[in-house]
Coordinates of C-alpha atoms in Angstrom, one line a residue:
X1 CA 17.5 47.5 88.5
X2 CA 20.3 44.9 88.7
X3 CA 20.3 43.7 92.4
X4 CA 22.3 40.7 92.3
X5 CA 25.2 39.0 89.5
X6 CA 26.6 35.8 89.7
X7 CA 29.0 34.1 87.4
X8 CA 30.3 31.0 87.2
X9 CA 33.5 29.3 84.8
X10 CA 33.6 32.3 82.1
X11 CA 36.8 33.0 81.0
X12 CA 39.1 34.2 84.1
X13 CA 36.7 34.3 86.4
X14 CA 35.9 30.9 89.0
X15 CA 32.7 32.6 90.0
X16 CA 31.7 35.5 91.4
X17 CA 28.8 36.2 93.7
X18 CA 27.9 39.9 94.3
X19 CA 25.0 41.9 95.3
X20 CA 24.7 45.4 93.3
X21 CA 22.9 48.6 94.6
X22 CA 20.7 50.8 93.4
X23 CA 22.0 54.7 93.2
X24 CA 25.3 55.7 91.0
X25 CA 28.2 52.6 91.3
X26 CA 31.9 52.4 90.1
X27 CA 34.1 50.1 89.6
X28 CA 37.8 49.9 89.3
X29 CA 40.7 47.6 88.8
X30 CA 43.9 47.5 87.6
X31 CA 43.8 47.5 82.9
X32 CA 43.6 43.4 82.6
X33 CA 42.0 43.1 86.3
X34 CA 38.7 41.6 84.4
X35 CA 36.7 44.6 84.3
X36 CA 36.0 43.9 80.6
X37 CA 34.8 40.7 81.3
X38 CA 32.4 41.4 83.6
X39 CA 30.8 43.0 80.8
X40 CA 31.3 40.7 79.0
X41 CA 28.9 38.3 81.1
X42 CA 26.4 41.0 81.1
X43 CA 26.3 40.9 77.2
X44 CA 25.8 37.4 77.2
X45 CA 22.9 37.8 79.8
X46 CA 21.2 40.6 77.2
X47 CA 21.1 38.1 74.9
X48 CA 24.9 38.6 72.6
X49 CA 26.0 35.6 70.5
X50 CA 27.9 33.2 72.8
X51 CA 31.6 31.7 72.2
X52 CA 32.0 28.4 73.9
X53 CA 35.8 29.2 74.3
X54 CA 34.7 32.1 76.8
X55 CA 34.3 29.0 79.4
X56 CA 37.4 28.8 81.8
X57 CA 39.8 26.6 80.4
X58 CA 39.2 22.8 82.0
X59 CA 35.3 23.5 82.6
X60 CA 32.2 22.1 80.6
X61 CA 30.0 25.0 81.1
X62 CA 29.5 28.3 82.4
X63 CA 26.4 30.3 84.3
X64 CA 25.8 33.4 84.1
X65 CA 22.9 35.1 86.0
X66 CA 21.3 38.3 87.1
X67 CA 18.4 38.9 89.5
X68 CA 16.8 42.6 88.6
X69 CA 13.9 44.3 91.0
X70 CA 11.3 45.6 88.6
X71 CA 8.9 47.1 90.7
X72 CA 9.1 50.2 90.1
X73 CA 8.9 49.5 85.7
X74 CA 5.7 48.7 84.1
X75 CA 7.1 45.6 82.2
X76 CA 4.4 43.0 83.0
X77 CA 3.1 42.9 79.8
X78 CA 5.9 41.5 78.2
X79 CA 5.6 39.0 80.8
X80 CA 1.9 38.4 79.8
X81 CA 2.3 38.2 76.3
X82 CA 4.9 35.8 76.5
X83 CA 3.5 33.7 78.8
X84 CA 6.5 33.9 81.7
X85 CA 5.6 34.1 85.2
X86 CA 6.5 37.1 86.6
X87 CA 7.9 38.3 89.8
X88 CA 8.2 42.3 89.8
X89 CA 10.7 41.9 92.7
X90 CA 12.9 39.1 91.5
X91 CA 13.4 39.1 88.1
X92 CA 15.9 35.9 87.0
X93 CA 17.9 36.2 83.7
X94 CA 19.8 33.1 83.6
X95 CA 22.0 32.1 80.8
X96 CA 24.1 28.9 80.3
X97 CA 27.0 27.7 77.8
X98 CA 28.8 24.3 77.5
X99 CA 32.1 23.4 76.1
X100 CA 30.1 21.2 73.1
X101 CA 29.1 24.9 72.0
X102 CA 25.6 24.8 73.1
X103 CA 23.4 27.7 74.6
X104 CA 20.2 27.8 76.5
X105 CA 18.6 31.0 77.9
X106 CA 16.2 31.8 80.9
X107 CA 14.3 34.3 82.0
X108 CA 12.0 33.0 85.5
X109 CA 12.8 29.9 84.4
X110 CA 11.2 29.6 81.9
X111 CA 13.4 28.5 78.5
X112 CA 13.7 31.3 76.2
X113 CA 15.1 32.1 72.9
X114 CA 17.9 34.5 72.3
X115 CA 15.9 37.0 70.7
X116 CA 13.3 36.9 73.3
X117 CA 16.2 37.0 75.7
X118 CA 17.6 40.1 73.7
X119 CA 14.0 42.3 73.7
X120 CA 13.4 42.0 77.7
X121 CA 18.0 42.8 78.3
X122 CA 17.3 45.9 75.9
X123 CA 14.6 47.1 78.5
X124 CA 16.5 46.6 81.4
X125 CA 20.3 47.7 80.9
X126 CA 21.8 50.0 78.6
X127 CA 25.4 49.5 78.0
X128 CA 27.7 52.6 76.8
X129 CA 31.0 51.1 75.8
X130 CA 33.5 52.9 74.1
X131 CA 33.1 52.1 70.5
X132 CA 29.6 53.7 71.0
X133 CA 30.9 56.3 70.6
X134 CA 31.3 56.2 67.2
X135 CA 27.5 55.9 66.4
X136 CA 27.7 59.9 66.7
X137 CA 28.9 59.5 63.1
X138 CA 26.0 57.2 62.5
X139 CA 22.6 59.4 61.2
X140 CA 20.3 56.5 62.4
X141 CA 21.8 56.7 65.6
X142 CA 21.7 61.3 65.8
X143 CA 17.6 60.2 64.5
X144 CA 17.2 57.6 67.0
X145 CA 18.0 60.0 69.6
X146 CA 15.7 63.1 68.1
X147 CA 12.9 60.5 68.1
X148 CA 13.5 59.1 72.0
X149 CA 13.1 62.7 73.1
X150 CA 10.3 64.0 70.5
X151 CA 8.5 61.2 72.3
X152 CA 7.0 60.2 69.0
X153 CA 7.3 56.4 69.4
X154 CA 3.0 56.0 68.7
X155 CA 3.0 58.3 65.6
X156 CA 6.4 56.8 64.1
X157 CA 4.8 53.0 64.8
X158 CA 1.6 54.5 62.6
X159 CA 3.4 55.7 59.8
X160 CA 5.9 52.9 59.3
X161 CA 2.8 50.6 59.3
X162 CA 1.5 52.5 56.0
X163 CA 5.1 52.8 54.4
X164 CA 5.1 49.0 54.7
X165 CA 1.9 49.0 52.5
X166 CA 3.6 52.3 50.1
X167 CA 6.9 50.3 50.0
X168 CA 4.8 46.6 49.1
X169 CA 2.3 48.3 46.8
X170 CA 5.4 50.4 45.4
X171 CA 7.0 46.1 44.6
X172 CA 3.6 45.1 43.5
X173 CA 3.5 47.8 40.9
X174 CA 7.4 47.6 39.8
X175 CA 6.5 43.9 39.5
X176 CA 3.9 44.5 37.3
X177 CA 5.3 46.8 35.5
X178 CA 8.3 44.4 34.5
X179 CA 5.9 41.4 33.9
X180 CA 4.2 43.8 31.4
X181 CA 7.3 44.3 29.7
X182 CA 8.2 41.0 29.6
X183 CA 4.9 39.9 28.0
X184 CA 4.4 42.9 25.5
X185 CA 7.5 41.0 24.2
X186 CA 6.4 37.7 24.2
X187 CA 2.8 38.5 23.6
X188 CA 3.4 36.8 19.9
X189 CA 4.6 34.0 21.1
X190 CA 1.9 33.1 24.1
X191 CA -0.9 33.6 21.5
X192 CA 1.1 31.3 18.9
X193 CA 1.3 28.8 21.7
X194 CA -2.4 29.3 23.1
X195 CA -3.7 28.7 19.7
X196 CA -1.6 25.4 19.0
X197 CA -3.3 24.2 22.3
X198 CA -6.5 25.4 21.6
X199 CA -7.0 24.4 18.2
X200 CA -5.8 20.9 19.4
X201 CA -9.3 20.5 21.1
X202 CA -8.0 18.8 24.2
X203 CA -9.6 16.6 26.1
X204 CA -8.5 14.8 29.1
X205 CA -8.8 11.1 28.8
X206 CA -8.7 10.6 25.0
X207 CA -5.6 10.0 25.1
X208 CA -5.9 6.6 27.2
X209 CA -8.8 5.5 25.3
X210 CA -7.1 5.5 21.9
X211 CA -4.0 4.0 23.1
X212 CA -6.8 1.1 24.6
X213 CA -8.1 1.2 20.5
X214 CA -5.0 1.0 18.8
X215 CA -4.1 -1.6 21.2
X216 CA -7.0 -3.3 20.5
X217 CA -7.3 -3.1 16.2
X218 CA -3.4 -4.2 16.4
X219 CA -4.2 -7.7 18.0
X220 CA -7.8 -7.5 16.6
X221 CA -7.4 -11.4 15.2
X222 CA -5.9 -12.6 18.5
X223 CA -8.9 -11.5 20.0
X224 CA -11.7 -12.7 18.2
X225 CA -10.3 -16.2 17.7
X226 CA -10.3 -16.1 21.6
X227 CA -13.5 -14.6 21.7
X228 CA -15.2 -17.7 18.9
X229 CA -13.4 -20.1 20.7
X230 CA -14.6 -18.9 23.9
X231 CA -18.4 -19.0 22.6
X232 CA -17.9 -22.2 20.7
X233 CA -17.0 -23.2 24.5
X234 CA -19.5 -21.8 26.7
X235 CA -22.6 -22.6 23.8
X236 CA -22.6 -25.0 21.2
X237 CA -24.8 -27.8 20.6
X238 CA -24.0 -31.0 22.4
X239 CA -20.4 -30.1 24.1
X240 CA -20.7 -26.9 25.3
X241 CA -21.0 -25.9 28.5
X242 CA -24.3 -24.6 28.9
X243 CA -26.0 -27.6 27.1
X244 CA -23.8 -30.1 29.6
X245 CA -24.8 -27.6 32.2
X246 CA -28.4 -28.0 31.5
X247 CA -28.8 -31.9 30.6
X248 CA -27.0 -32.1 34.6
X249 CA -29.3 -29.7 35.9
X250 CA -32.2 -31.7 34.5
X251 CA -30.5 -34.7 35.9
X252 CA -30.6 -33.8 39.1
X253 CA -34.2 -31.9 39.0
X254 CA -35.4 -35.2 38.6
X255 CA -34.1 -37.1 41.8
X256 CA -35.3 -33.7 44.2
X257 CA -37.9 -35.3 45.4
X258 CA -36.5 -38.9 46.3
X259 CA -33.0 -37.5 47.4
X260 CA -33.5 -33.7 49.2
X261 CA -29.7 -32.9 49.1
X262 CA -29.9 -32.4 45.2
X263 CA -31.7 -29.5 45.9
X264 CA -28.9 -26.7 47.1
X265 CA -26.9 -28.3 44.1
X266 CA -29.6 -27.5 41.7
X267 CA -29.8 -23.6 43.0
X268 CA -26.0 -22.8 43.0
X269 CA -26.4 -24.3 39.3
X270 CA -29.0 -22.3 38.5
X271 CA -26.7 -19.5 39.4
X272 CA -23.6 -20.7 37.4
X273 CA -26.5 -21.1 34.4
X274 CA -27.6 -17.7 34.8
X275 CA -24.1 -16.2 34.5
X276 CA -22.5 -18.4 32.2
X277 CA -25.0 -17.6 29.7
X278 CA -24.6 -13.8 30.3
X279 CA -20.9 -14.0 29.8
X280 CA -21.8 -15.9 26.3
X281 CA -24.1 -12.9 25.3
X282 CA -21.5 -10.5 25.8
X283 CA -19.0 -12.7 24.0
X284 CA -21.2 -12.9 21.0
X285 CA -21.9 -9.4 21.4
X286 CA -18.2 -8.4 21.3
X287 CA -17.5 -10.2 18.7
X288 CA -19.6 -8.1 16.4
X289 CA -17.7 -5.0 17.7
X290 CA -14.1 -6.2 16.8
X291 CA -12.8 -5.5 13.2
X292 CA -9.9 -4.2 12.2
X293 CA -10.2 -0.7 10.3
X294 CA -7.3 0.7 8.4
X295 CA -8.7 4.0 8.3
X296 CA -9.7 4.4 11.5
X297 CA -6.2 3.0 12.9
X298 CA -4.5 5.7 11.0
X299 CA -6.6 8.3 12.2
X300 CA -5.7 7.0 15.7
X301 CA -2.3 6.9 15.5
X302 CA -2.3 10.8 13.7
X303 CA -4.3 11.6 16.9
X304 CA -1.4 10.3 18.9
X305 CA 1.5 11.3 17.1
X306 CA 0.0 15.2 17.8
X307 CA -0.4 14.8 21.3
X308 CA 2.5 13.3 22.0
X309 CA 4.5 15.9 19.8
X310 CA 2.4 18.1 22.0
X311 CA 3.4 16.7 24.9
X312 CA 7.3 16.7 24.1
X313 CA 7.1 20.8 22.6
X314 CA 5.7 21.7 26.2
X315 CA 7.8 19.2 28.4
X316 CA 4.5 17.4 30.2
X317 CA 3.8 13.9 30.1
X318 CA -0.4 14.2 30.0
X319 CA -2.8 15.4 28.4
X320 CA -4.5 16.8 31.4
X321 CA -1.5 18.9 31.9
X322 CA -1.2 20.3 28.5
X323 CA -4.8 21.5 28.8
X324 CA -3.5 23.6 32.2
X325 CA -0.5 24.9 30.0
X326 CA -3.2 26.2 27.4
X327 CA -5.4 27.3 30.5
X328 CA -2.7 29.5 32.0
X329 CA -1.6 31.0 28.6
X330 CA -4.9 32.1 28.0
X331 CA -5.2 33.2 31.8
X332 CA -1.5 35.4 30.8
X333 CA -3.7 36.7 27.5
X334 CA -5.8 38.0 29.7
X335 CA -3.9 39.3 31.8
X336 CA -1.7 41.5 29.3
X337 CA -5.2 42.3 27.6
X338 CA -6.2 43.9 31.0
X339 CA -2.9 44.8 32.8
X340 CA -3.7 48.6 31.5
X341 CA -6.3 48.7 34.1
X342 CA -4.7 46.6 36.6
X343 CA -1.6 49.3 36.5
X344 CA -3.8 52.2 36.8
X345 CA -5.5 50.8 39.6
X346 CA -2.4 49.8 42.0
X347 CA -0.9 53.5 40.9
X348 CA -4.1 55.1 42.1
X349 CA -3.6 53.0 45.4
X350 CA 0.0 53.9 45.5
X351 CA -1.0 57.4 45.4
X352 CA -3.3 57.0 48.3
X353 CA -0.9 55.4 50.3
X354 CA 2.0 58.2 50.0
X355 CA 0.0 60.8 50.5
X356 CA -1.1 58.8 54.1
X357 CA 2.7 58.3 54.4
X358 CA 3.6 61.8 53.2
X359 CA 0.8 63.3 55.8
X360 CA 2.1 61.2 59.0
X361 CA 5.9 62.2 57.4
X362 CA 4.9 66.1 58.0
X363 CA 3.6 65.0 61.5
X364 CA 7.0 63.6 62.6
X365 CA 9.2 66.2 60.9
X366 CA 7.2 69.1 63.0
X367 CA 7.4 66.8 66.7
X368 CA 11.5 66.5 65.4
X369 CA 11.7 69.7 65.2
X370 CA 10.1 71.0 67.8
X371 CA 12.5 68.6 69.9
X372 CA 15.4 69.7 68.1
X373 CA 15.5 73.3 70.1
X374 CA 15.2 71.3 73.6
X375 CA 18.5 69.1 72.8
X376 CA 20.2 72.4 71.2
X377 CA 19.3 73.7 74.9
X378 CA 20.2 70.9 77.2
X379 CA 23.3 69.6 75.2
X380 CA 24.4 73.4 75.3
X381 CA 23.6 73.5 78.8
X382 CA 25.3 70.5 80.3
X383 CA 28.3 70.7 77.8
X384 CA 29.1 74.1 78.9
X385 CA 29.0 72.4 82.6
X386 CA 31.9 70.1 81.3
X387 CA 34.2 72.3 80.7
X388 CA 33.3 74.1 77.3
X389 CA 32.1 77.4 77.8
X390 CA 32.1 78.4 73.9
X391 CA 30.5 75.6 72.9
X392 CA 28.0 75.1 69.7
X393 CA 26.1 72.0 69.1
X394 CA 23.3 72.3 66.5
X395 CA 20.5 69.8 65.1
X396 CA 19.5 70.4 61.9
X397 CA 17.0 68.3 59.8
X398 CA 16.8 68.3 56.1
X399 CA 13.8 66.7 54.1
X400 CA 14.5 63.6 51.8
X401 CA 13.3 61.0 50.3
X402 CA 9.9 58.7 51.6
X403 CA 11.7 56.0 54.0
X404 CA 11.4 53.5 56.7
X405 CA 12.2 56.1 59.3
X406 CA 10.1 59.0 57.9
X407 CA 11.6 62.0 55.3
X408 CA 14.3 63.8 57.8
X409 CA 18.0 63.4 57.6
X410 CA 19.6 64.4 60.9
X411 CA 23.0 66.0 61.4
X412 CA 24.5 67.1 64.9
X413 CA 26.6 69.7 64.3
X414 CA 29.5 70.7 66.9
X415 CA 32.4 73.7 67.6
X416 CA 34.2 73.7 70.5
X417 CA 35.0 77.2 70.1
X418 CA 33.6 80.6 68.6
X419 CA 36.1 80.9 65.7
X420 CA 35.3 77.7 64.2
X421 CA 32.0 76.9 62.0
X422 CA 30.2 73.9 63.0
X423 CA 30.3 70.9 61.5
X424 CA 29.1 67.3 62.0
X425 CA 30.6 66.0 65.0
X426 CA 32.0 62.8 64.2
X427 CA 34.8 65.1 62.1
X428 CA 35.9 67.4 64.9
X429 CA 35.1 66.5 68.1
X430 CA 38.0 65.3 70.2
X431 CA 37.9 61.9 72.2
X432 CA 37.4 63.8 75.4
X433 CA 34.6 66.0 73.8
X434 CA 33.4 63.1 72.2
X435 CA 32.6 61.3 75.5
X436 CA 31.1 64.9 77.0
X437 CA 28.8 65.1 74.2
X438 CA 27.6 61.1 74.5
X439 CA 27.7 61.5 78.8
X440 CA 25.3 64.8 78.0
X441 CA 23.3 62.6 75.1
X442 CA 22.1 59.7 77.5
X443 CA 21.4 62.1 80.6
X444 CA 19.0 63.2 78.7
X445 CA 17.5 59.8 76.9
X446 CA 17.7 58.4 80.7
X447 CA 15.1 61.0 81.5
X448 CA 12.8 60.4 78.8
X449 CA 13.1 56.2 78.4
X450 CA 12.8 54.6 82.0
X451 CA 16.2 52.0 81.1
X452 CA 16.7 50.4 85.0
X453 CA 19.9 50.2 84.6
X454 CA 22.5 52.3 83.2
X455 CA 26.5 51.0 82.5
X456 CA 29.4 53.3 82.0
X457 CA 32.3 51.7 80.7
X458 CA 35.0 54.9 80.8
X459 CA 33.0 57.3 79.3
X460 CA 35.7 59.3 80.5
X461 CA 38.1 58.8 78.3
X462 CA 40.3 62.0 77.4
X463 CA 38.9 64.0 80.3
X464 CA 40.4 64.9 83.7
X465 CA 40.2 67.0 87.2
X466 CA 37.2 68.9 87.2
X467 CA 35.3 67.9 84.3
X468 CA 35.8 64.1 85.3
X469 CA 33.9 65.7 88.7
X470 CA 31.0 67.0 86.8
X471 CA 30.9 64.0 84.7
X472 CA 30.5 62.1 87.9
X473 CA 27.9 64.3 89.1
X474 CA 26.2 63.6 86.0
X475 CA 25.8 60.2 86.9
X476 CA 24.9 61.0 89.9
X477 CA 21.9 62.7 89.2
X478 CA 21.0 60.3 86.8
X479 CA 21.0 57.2 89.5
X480 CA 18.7 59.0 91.9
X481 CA 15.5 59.3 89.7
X482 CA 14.8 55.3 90.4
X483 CA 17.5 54.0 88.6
X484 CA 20.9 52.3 88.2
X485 CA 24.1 53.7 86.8
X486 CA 27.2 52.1 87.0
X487 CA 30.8 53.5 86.0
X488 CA 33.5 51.9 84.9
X489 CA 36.3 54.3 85.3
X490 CA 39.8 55.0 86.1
X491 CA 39.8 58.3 87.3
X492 CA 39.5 58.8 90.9
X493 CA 37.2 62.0 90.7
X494 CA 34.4 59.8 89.2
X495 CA 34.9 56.9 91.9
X496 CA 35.4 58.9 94.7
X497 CA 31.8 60.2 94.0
X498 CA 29.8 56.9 93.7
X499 CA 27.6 55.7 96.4
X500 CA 28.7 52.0 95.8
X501 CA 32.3 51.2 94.9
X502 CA 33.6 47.9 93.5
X503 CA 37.0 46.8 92.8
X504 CA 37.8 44.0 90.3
X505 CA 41.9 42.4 90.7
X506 CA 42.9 39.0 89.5
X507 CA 44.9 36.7 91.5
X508 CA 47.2 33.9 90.8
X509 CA 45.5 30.9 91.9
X510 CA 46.6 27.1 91.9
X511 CA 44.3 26.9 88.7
X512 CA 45.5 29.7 86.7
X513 CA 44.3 33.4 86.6
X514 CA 41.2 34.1 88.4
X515 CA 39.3 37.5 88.2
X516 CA 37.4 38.7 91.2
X517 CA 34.9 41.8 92.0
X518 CA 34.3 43.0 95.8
X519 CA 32.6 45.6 97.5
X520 CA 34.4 47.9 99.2
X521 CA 34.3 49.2 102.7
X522 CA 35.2 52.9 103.5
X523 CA 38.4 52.2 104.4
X524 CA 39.1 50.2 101.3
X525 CA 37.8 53.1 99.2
X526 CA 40.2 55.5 100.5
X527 CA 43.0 52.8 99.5
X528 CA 41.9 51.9 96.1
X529 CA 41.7 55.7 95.3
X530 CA 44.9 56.6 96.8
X531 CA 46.1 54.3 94.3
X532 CA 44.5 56.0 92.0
X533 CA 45.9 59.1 92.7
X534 CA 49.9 57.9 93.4
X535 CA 50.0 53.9 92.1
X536 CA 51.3 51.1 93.7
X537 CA 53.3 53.6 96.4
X538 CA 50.6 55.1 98.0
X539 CA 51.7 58.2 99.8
X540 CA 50.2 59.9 102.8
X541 CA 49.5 62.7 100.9
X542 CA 47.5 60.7 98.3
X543 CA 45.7 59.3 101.3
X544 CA 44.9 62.7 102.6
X545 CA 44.1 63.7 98.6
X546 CA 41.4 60.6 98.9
X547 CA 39.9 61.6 102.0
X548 CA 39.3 65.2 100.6
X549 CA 37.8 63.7 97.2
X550 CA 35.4 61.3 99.5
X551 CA 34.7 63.7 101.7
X552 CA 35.9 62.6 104.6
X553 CA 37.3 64.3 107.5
X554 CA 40.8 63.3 108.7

């Protein structure tokens, strides 16, 4: 449970320090005191997009922070599996905004993001704020609640893990189904297009080598006078270079003997002899190779001229991609040829799946309503408690559709009265009956989901007197099975009976308009609910009206 706030430069407030009990807690305060803030700051610390203009005005930052004792939860493996240390007594949720708009998150410590932030704050503190009231209008919200007290968490986790395989395999198949379509109507034109390609006979690097041959045959002249020059150079008779070569080789052979050093010369020439006359080989050989051959040149270039109109029809630039254009048609051929039995295949799967879905469906529908005649029993029971003795709420269930949340569409159904039929709630409740039937609604989730700590803000709006009382006894009983609820609350009958009792006022301060929360002292209770009673003239009769509603003897 919460055991300890602290906030620091958020909107009106300079900071406040306070330590929070376990058991059932109000708060009051003046309408504008800062009540709303305070919950504000809690939001923020259960992970609620931030606003860096809810920093006091003239600050850079604010802190906001809560120390919770979870002892007595069995959260540790969220601790575990995120890899935060973990103090079952002294749980720190920190979080921290500056001016520049940015936002950093705690939890021990340890940096966190918000949605991490958001998972632990929705295990630890449930807030009921007005405007929740309208999810009773909401069916997700009337289904959410059937399911929290079926208990059926395990068997609704199994079958939304096989409708996410129905509801995929349900895609795959419309995908398929539309692809088919699409190709029955361009089957034509795929096999015109695979057939161009194929009759083409493709093959990767042609394309480079004829470009090399035309290249060649177009300067075939060029090249062979360099090439005759280039022998006539290397090889002939008396002035080429081998003969010169030679005679200097022979030269120096001659002296080896009477003058050493010759000798290295002679091997390195032996080496240039060697290679020079294998270059002149393949010159001579490559001169027979070069003729020009009109026939041959046009068949090149008509070899071209396709692949590149090739090339241009299907927007690649290479051969080797042309071939994967022809590859992939014939792989969507194929396809088509055998989608019949690909289609019959995922349906026979689909089947297999719904009938998995539709068999864990049946399972959840029987646990809802089988929980459906408890809630008809408590709600009935604790409504009639708060004032409504003719009172008729209903849960009915009606079958639809496979969906994420199972086949049941849930309605609560509510009449304050015998003459009228019932009908969903949302239409006809009241804004008093409204809060009775949401006050009764999380009595009963607090039993069955261990929240630590539970926050009120006027759920009791549109009530008074004696049913404010039972409301208040409500929350009472629901803060001593080991946890926290806190009301916020104008009505003196619901803070006369908390345990704790805080007051939040602002006060004109030298900086502005500061916001504050304290504890209050017996004495101070009987005050701040005499002012409750009578406003700012408190009257000895309200005091004496006080001490009777605290139970306190004069």
């Amino acid at each position: 449970m919460l055991t300890h706030l602290y906030i620091k430069n958020f909107t009106l407030i300079d900071e406040l320090d306070i330590e929070l009990r376990p058991g059932f807690s109000v708060i009051t305060g003046e309408t504008g005191a800062g009540k709303s803030i305070i919950l504000g700051a809690i939001g923020l610390l259960l992970g609620q997009r931030a606003d860096s203009k809810s920093i006091k005005q003239g600050c850079d930052r604010c802190i906001i922070e809560a120390h919770f004792d979870l002892s007595r939860y069995q959260l540790t493996s969220f601790f575990e599996e995120n890899d935060i240390d973990n103090d079952v007594s002294d749980c720190i949720i920190r979080r921290e905004l500056t001016a520049a708009g940015k936002s950093r998150a705690f939890i021990n410590d340890t940096p966190v993001s918000l949605s991490l932030l958001k998972e632990l704050g929705d295990m630890l503190v449930d807030v009921h704020s007005q405007h929740q009231n309208l999810l009773l209008g909401k069916q997700d919200f009337q289904l959410e609640v059937v399911d929290t007290l079926a208990n059926d968490q395990d068997d609704l986790s199994a079958y939304q893990k096989d409708f996410t395989a129905y509801h995929d395999k349900q895609r795959q198949l419309r995908d398929l189904q539309e692809e088919m379509e699409r190709n029955r109507q361009n089957i034509d034109f795929l096999q015109f297009q695979y057939n161009e390609l194929e009759q083409a006979h493709l093959i990767e690097e042609e394309q480079e080598e004829m470009e090399q041959q035309r290249e060649t045959m177009a300067h075939s002249e060029d090249i062979k006078t360099a090439l005759y020059e280039t022998r006539n150079h290397l090889a002939a008779d008396e002035q080429g270079v081998l003969p010169l070569l030679r005679k200097s080789l022979a030269a120096l052979q001659s002296i080896t003997k009477v003058y050493p050093a010759t000798e290295e010369w002679t091997g390195r020439m032996e080496s240039c002899q060697i290679e020079l006359k294998d270059i002149a080989q393949d010159v001579e050989g490559r001169l027979e190779d070069i003729d020009f051959d009109p026939v041959e040149l046009d068949r090149i270039n008509q070899r071209l001229d396709k692949l590149y109109d090739l090339q241009k029809k299907y927007h690649v630039e290479t051969v080797a991609e042309l071939i994967r254009q022809r590859d992939d048609l014939k792989r969507q051929l194929s396809q088509i040829e055998n989608s019949d039995d690909t289609l019959n295949t995922l349906q026979e799967e689909l089947h297999v799946l719904q009938g998995k879905c539709q068999q864990k469906a049946d399972k959840l529908t029987k646990q809802r309503q089988k929980a459906t005649k408890e809630i008809e029993r408590q709600m009935l029971e604790r409504l009639k408690s708060l004032g409504m003795p003719n009172v008729r709420f209903e849960v009915t269930i009606q079958k639809t559709d496979l969906r994420k949340d199972g086949q049941d569409d849930v309605a609560f159904l509510f009449s304050a009265n015998t003459s009228s039929p019932v009908q969903p709630i949302a239409q006809v409740a009241s804004g008093g009956e409204i809060a009775r039937v949401m006050l009764s609604l999380k009595a009963m989730i607090s039993g069955a989901v261990k929240l630590p700590t539970i926050i009120f803000d006027e759920i009791d709006t549109g009530v008074s007197g004696k049913i404010a009382e039972r409301m208040a006894e409500i929350m009472q009983e629901m803060g001593a099975n080991d946890r926290q609820v806190i009301s916020i609350t104008h009505l003196p009958q619901i803070a006369a009976l908390g345990t704790t009792h805080y007051r939040v006022s602002k006060q004109e301060t030298p900086t502005g308009t500061s916001s504050r929360m304290q504890m209050l002292s017996d004495e101070e209770r009987i005050h701040e609910i005499a002012q409750m009673l009578s406003g700012s003239d408190i009257s000895a009769a309200a005091i004496q009206n006080a001490k009777e509603l605290l139970k306190i003897e004069s």
